[in-house]
Amino acid sequence: MGRDSMANEKKDDWTLDDWIKKLKYQAEESREYRNKLYEKVDLKNKKKILDVGCGTGAVTLDIALLSKGEVVGIDIDTGKLQEAIKALRNVPNIKLMEGDVLSLPFEDETFDCVVFNIVLMHVKEQQRAVDEMARVTQKEGYVLGTLEPDYASRIDYPEGPATPLILESLKERGSDLYAGRKLKILFNKAGLETEFGMDTETDFLFIKDDKRHLELFLRDFWLLEKLFKKDGWSPQQIEEYKKNKINEIENGLCFHFTPCFYTIGKKG
Ligand SMILES: C[S@@+](CC[C@H](N)C(=O)[O-])C[C@H]1O[C@@H](n2cnc3c(N)ncnc32)[C@H](O)[C@@H]1O
């Protein structure tokens, strides 16, 4: 692994394989949600698209399949980027490169669309990042943030022991738990004509179906297991938690929601 995986990251106890798995699932789950936003900016007809913080390339691939144009993915993390290069080597309209959103290696007005997905929460100088994205966007072009979580407003009811551990681990990594809510202001300050919102109608952000909730809980349990182990839980305690949680979910006795915002910024 080359440079730090996140700009202001302090500690990342996930392996590259953890990231590959997590980002792949996340891209799959959010595909329908993101597609609606891509439609709003007519992504499929854009000629030159930049995917900032492309990570392992899971979302970059969706964009490249949708668009006939050239897609450039950029990320600061060497490990994730190498994975993207390996995974996407046969996709002709993708170019991948290492770089920092705070200093994008492109001329002004190079792209007709700049997209990013779950990136600003990992960046310390967020205004500079959005200003940079606006700078490399052509006039009449768009900067589109598809999903930016606001973990500080996460709801878990009843609140079990997992929530504080999740939030603590994000803070340890240097993540901004308030990033989602800041997007509107960041985009407006960058001089973009801004639409800011959240789509809670899809089953992605706001999981209304308990069966789906259970499926996702079981699929992603390895993440919680990692946190519990780090916190010194015994295998029995972890098993007990899992059993109780399954029971709660199956009987509709718990609710979870992490607000994530989208932002569309048009350059005038
Ligand atoms: C949660 S991952 C999302 C990856 C990808 N957008 C996706 O949705 O699958 C956040 C990504 O932002 C990248 N990142 C963080 N700070 C960055 C920076 N200053 N410049 C470029 N990329 C950055 C990280 O390395 C990481 O790959």
PDB file of N, CA and C in Angstrom, residues 154 156 159-171 227:
ATOM      1  N   ARG A 154     -27.410   9.491  12.289  1.00  0.00           N
ATOM      2  CA  ARG A 154     -27.816   8.087  12.168  1.00  0.00           C
ATOM      3  C   ARG A 154     -28.818   7.727  13.276  1.00  0.00           C
ATOM      4  N   ASP A 156     -30.600   4.541  15.219  1.00  0.00           N
ATOM      5  CA  ASP A 156     -30.747   3.110  15.495  1.00  0.00           C
ATOM      6  C   ASP A 156     -31.679   3.022  16.691  1.00  0.00           C
ATOM      7  N   GLU A 159     -31.272   1.670  20.536  1.00  0.00           N
ATOM      8  CA  GLU A 159     -29.849   1.852  20.300  1.00  0.00           C
ATOM      9  C   GLU A 159     -29.043   0.808  21.054  1.00  0.00           C
ATOM     10  N   GLY A 160     -28.486  -0.131  20.334  1.00  0.00           N
ATOM     11  CA  GLY A 160     -27.687  -1.192  20.952  1.00  0.00           C
ATOM     12  C   GLY A 160     -26.237  -0.770  21.084  1.00  0.00           C
ATOM     13  N   PRO A 161     -25.360  -1.709  21.421  1.00  0.00           N
ATOM     14  CA  PRO A 161     -23.939  -1.376  21.618  1.00  0.00           C
ATOM     15  C   PRO A 161     -23.173  -1.142  20.319  1.00  0.00           C
ATOM     16  N   ALA A 162     -23.765  -1.518  19.172  1.00  0.00           N
ATOM     17  CA  ALA A 162     -23.015  -1.405  17.911  1.00  0.00           C
ATOM     18  C   ALA A 162     -22.841   0.058  17.480  1.00  0.00           C
ATOM     19  N   THR A 163     -23.903   0.874  17.668  1.00  0.00           N
ATOM     20  CA  THR A 163     -23.869   2.248  17.147  1.00  0.00           C
ATOM     21  C   THR A 163     -22.652   3.040  17.640  1.00  0.00           C
ATOM     22  N   PRO A 164     -22.427   3.134  18.973  1.00  0.00           N
ATOM     23  CA  PRO A 164     -21.260   3.923  19.392  1.00  0.00           C
ATOM     24  C   PRO A 164     -19.937   3.363  18.869  1.00  0.00           C
ATOM     25  N   LEU A 165     -19.863   2.038  18.709  1.00  0.00           N
ATOM     26  CA  LEU A 165     -18.616   1.452  18.201  1.00  0.00           C
ATOM     27  C   LEU A 165     -18.392   1.835  16.733  1.00  0.00           C
ATOM     28  N   ILE A 166     -19.484   1.836  15.958  1.00  0.00           N
ATOM     29  CA  ILE A 166     -19.380   2.219  14.538  1.00  0.00           C
ATOM     30  C   ILE A 166     -18.928   3.673  14.426  1.00  0.00           C
ATOM     31  N   LEU A 167     -19.581   4.535  15.205  1.00  0.00           N
ATOM     32  CA  LEU A 167     -19.256   5.965  15.117  1.00  0.00           C
ATOM     33  C   LEU A 167     -17.819   6.230  15.587  1.00  0.00           C
ATOM     34  N   GLU A 168     -17.426   5.527  16.648  1.00  0.00           N
ATOM     35  CA  GLU A 168     -16.073   5.689  17.185  1.00  0.00           C
ATOM     36  C   GLU A 168     -15.033   5.268  16.149  1.00  0.00           C
ATOM     37  N   SER A 169     -15.301   4.146  15.459  1.00  0.00           N
ATOM     38  CA  SER A 169     -14.292   3.673  14.487  1.00  0.00           C
ATOM     39  C   SER A 169     -14.187   4.641  13.310  1.00  0.00           C
ATOM     40  N   LEU A 170     -15.319   5.247  12.931  1.00  0.00           N
ATOM     41  CA  LEU A 170     -15.263   6.239  11.849  1.00  0.00           C
ATOM     42  C   LEU A 170     -14.443   7.459  12.290  1.00  0.00           C
ATOM     43  N   LYS A 171     -14.670   7.873  13.545  1.00  0.00           N
ATOM     44  CA  LYS A 171     -13.933   9.040  14.055  1.00  0.00           C
ATOM     45  C   LYS A 171     -12.430   8.738  14.125  1.00  0.00           C
ATOM     46  N   LEU A 227     -15.585  -5.131  14.720  1.00  0.00           N
ATOM     47  CA  LEU A 227     -15.638  -4.080  15.739  1.00  0.00           C
ATOM     48  C   LEU A 227     -15.767  -4.670  17.142  1.00  0.00           C
TER      49      LEU A 227
END
